[in-house]
Coordinates of C-alpha atoms in Angstrom, one line a residue:
X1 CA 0.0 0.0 0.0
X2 CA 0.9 3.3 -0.7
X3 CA 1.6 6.5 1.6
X4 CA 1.2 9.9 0.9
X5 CA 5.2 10.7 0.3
X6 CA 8.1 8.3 1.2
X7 CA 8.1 10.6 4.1
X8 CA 5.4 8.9 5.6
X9 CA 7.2 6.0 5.5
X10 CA 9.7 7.5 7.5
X11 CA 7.1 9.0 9.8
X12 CA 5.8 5.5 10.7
X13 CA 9.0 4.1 11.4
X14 CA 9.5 6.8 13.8
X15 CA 6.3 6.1 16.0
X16 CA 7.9 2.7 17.0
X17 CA 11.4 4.7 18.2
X18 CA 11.9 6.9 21.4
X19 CA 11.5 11.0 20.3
X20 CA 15.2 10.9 21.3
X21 CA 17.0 10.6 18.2
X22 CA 20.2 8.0 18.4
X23 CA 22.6 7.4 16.0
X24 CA 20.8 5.6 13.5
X25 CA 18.3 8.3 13.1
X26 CA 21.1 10.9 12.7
X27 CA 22.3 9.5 10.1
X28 CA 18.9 8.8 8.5
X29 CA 19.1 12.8 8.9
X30 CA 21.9 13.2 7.5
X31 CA 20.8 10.9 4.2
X32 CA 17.7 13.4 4.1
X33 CA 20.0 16.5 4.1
X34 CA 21.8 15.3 1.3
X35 CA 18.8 14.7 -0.5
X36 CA 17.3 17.8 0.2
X37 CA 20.5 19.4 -1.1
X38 CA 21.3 17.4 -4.0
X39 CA 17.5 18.3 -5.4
X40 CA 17.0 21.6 -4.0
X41 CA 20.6 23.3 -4.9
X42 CA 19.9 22.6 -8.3
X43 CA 17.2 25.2 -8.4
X44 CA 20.6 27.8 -7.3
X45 CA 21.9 27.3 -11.0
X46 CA 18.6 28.3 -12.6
X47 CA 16.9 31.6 -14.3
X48 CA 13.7 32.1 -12.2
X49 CA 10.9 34.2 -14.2
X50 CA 9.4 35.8 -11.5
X51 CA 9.4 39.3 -10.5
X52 CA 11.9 40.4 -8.1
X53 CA 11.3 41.3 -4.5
X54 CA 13.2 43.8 -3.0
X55 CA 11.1 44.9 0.0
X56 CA 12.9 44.0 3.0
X57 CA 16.6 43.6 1.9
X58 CA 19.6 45.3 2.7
X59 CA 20.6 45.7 -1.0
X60 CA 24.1 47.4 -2.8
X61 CA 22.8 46.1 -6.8
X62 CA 22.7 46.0 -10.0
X63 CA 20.1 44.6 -12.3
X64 CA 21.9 42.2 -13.9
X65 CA 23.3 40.5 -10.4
X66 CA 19.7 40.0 -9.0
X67 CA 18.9 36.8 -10.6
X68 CA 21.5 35.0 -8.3
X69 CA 19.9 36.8 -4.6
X70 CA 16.4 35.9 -6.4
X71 CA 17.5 32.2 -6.7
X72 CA 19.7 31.7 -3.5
X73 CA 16.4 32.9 -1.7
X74 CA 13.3 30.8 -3.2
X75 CA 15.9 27.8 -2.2
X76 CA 16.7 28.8 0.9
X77 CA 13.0 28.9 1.9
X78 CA 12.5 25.5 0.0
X79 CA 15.3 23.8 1.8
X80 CA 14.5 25.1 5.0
X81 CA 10.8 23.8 4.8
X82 CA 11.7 20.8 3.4
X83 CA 14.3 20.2 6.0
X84 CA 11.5 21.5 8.9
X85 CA 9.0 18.3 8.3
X86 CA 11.2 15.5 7.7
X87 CA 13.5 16.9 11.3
X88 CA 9.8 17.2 12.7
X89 CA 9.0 13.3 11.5
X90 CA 12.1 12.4 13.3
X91 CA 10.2 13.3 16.6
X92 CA 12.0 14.9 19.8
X93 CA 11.9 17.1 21.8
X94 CA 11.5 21.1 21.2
X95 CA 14.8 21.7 22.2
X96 CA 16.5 18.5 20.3
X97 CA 14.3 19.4 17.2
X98 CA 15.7 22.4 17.2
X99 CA 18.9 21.4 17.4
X100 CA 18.6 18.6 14.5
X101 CA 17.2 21.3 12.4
X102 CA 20.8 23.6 13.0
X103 CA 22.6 20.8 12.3
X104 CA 20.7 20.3 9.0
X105 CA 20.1 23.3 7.5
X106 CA 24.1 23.9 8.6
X107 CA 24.9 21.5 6.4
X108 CA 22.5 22.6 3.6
X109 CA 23.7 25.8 4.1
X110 CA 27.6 25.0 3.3
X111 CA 26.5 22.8 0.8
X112 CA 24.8 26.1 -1.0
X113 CA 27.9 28.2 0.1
X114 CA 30.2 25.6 -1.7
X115 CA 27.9 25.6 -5.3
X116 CA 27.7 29.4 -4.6
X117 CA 31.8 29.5 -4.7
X118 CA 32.1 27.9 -7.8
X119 CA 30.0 31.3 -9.4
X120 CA 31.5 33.9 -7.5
X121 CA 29.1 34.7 -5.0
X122 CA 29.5 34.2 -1.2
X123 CA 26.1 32.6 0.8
X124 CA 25.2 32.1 4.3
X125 CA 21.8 31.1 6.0
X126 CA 21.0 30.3 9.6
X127 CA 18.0 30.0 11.8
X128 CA 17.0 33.1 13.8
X129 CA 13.9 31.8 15.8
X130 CA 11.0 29.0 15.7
X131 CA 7.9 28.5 16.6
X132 CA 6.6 25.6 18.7
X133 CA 3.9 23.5 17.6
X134 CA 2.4 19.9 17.5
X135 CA 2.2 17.2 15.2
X136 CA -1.0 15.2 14.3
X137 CA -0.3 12.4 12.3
X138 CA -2.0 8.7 12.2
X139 CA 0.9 6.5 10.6
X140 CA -1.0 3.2 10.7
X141 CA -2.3 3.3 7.4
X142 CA -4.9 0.1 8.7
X143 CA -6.8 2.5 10.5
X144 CA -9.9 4.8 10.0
X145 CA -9.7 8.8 11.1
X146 CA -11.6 7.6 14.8
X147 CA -9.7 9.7 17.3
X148 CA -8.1 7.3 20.3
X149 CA -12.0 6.2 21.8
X150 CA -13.0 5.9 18.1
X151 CA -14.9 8.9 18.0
X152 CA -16.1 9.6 14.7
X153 CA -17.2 13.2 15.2
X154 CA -14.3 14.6 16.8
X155 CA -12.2 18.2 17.4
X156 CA -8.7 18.1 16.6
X157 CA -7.7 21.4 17.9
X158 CA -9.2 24.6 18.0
X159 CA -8.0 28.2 17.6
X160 CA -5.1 27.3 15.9
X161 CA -2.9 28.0 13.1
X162 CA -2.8 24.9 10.3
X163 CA -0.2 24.2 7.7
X164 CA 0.9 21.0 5.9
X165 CA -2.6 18.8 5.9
X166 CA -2.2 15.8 3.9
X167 CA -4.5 12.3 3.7
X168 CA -3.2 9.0 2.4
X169 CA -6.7 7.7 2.0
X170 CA -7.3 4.0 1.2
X171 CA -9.9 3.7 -1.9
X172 CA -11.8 1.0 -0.5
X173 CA -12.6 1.9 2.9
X174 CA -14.9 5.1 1.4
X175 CA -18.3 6.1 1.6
X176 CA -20.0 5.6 -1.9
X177 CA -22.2 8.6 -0.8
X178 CA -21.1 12.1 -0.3
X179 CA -23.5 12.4 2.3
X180 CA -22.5 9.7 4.3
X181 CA -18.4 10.4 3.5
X182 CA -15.6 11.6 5.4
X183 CA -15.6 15.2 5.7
X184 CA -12.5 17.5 7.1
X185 CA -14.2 21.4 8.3
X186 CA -11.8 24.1 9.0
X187 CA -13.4 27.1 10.5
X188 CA -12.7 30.3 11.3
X189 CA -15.7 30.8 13.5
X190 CA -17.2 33.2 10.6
X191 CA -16.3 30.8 7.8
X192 CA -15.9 27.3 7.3
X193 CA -14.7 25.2 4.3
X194 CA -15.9 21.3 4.5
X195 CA -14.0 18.9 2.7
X196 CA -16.0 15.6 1.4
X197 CA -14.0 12.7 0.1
X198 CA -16.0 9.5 -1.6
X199 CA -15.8 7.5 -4.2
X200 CA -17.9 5.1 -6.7
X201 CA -17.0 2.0 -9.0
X202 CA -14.2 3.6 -10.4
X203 CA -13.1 7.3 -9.3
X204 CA -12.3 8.7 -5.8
X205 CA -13.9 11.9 -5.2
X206 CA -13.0 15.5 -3.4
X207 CA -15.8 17.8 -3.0
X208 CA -15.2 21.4 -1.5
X209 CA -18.0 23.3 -0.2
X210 CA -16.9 27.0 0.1
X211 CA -17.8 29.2 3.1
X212 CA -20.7 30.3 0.4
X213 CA -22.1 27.1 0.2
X214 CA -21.1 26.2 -3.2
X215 CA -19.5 23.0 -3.6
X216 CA -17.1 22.3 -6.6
X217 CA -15.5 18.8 -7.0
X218 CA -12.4 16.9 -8.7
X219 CA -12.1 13.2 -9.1
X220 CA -9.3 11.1 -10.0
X221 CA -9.5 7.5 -11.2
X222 CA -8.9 5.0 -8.0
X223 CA -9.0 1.0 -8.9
X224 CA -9.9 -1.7 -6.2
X225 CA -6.7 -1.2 -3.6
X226 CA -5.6 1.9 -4.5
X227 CA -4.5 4.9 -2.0
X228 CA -5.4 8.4 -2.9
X229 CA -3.2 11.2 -1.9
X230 CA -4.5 14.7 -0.6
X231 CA -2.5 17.3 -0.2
X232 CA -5.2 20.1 1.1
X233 CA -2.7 22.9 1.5
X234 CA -0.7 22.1 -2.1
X235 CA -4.8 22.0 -4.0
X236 CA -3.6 18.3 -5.5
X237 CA -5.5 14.9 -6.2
X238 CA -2.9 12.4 -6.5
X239 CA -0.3 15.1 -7.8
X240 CA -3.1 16.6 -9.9
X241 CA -4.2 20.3 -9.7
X242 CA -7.4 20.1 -7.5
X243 CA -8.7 23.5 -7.9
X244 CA -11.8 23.3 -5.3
X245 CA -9.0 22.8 -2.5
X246 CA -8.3 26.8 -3.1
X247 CA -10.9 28.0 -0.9
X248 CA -8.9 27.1 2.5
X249 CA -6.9 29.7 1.4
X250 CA -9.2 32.1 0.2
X251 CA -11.9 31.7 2.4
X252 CA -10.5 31.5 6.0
X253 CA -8.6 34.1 8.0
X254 CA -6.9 33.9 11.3
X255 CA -7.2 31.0 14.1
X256 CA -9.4 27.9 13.2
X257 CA -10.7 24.9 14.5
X258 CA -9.8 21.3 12.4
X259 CA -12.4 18.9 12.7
X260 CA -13.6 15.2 11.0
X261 CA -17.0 14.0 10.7
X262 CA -17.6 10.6 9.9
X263 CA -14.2 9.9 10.3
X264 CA -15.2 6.3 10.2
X265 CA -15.5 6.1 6.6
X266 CA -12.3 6.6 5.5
X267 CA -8.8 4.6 6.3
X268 CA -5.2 5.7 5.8
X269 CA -2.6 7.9 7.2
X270 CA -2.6 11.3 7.6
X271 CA -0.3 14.6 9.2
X272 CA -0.8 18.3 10.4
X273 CA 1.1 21.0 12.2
X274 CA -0.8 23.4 14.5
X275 CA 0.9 26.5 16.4
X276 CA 0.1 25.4 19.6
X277 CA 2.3 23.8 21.8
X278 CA 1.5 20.0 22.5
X279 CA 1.0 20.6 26.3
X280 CA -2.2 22.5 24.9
X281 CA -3.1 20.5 22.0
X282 CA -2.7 16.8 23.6
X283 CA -5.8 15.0 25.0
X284 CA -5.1 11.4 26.6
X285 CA -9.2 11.0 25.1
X286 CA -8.2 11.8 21.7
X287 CA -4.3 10.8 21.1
X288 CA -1.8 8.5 22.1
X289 CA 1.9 9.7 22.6
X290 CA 5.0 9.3 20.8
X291 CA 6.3 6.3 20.5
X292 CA 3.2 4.1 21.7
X293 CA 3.2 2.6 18.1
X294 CA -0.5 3.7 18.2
X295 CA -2.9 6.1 16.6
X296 CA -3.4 9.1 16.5
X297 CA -0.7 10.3 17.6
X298 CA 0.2 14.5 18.7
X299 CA 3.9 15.5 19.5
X300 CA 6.2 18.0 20.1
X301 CA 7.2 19.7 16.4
X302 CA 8.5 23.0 15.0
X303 CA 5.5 24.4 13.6
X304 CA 7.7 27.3 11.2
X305 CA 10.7 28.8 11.7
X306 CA 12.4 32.3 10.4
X307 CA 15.8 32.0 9.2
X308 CA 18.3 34.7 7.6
X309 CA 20.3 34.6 4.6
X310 CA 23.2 36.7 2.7
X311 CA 23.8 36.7 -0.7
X312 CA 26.8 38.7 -2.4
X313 CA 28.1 38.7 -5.6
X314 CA 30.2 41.4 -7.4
X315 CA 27.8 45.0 -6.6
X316 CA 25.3 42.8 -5.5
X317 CA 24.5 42.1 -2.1
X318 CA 21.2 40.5 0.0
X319 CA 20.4 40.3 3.7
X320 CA 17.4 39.0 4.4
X321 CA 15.2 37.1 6.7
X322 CA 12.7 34.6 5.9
X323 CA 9.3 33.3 8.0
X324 CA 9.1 29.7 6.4
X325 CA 6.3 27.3 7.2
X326 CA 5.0 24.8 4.6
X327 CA 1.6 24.5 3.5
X328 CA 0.0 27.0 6.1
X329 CA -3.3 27.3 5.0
X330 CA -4.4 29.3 8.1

């Protein structure tokens, strides 16, 4: 069976370990750094069309020089969030999650500095601050959205910020009626967007009902055994444009409260950050802890952090600081 990203493979191996990471798990960290690196430096030799932002940045420049800052910046955001979740799916503490995420993005940073050389630019990029936050995730892929008591009307949090919501949702355990279905609401206590997910004989579908009370869908074909990915924050079916998922974005403002309804008619795994600290969010009715192999689970994570980078090449030169958290919808 499939998960949502090889990352949630990782994430389910790390429910069975202690949050403290050992040896092995640093060097799975490291192995992700490289990754990260090896895939997101490329973007560093590249012409971005995009218009330049200069609001913000201490800046000596000329035109021609800005493409480099441009670049150096969308990666350093992109590595930086990248790096963020798959430190967070290592588990730990707030204070060793922090310090894993240094030691990363350290690495990504000299890795960037190195490629950087080679075109006669100097680069730096370090983390100034986070913010602390918990981690939802169900990693048993066997099991339907039921919080711990199998409740299938349930709160996840409330007054929150949300970022990074993703379902791995197995085909065959949906409801063949919208009605009936799995349903995700997000509200902002004056709007809410509800989120269906159902399938027939041969397509898995995603309806969005907008905090005007239309509803708009997208579908994507789904066989007997087949897992559906759902990337809420990212708008994508499967890695397919979902535009319906836009209205968590352009509907809601501010705090919300995440909720599922009829959470017993869907199976799978599933993650989200929130930016409240898990002494708030955790309820011994709703989730089990770390490293209880159970699920759901809610644990200590970085929900975003802000980091800083200089670029300088020739007249050119960029200081600037970044606020980077993934998929924040809210």
């Amino acid at each position: 069976m499939a998960d949502v990203t090889d990352a949630f493979e990782r994430a389910s191996d790390a429910a069975d370990d202690s949050p403290r990471l050992g040896g092995d798990d640093r060097g799975q960290l490291m192995l992700v750094a490289a990754l990260a690196i090896a895939v997101l430096l490329v973007g560093l030799a590249l012409t971005l069309n995009t218009a330049i932002y200069t609001e913000n940045l201490a800046t000596r420049t000329t035109d021609t020089n800005l493409d480099g800052a441009v670049n150096h910046g969308g990666a350093v955001e992109a590595g930086a969030g990248t790096l963020l979740d798959e430190v967070n799916r290592e588990g730990g503490t707030y204070g060793e999650l922090a310090g894993s995420f240094d030691e990363a993005f350290g690495n990504w940073s000299d890795a960037a500095a190195t490629l950087a050389a080679v075109r006669g630019a100097a680069t730096d990029a370090e983390r100034v601050s986070h913010v602390r936050g918990t981690r939802i995730s169900q990693p048993d892929a066997a099991r339907n959205f039921t919080d711990r008591n199998e409740t299938a009307d349930w709160t996840l949090a409330s007054d929150v910020g949300v970022r990074g919501v993703r379902f791995n949702v197995s085909r065959d355990s949906l409801s063949t009626s919208n009605a009936s279905s799995f349903h995700l609401v997000v509200d902002d206590e004056t709007n809410a967007v509800e989120t269906a997910v159902y399938r027939d004989s041969s397509r898995v579908f995603v309806a969005v009902e907008d905090a005007g009370g239309v509803e708009t869908t997208c579908s994507v074909a789904a066989d007997a055994g087949d897992y559906v990915t759902i990337d809420v924050a990212d708008g994508r079916l499967n890695g397919t444009a979902c535009d319906p998922l836009d209205a968590v974005h352009t509907d809601l403002d501010g705090s919300v409260t995440v909720s599922y309804r009829n959470a017993a008619e869907a199976e799978g795994s599933y993650e989200l950050y929130v930016d409240e600290t898990n002494a708030t969010v955790f309820d011994a009715t709703k989730y089990e802890p770390a490293g209880s192999g159970s699920s759901p689970v809610a644990q200590e994570a970085l929900y975003a952090v802000t980091v800083s980078y200089v670029y300088e090449s020739g007249e050119t030169y960029v200081s600037r600081e970044l606020r980077v958290a993934p998929g924040e919808i809210a």
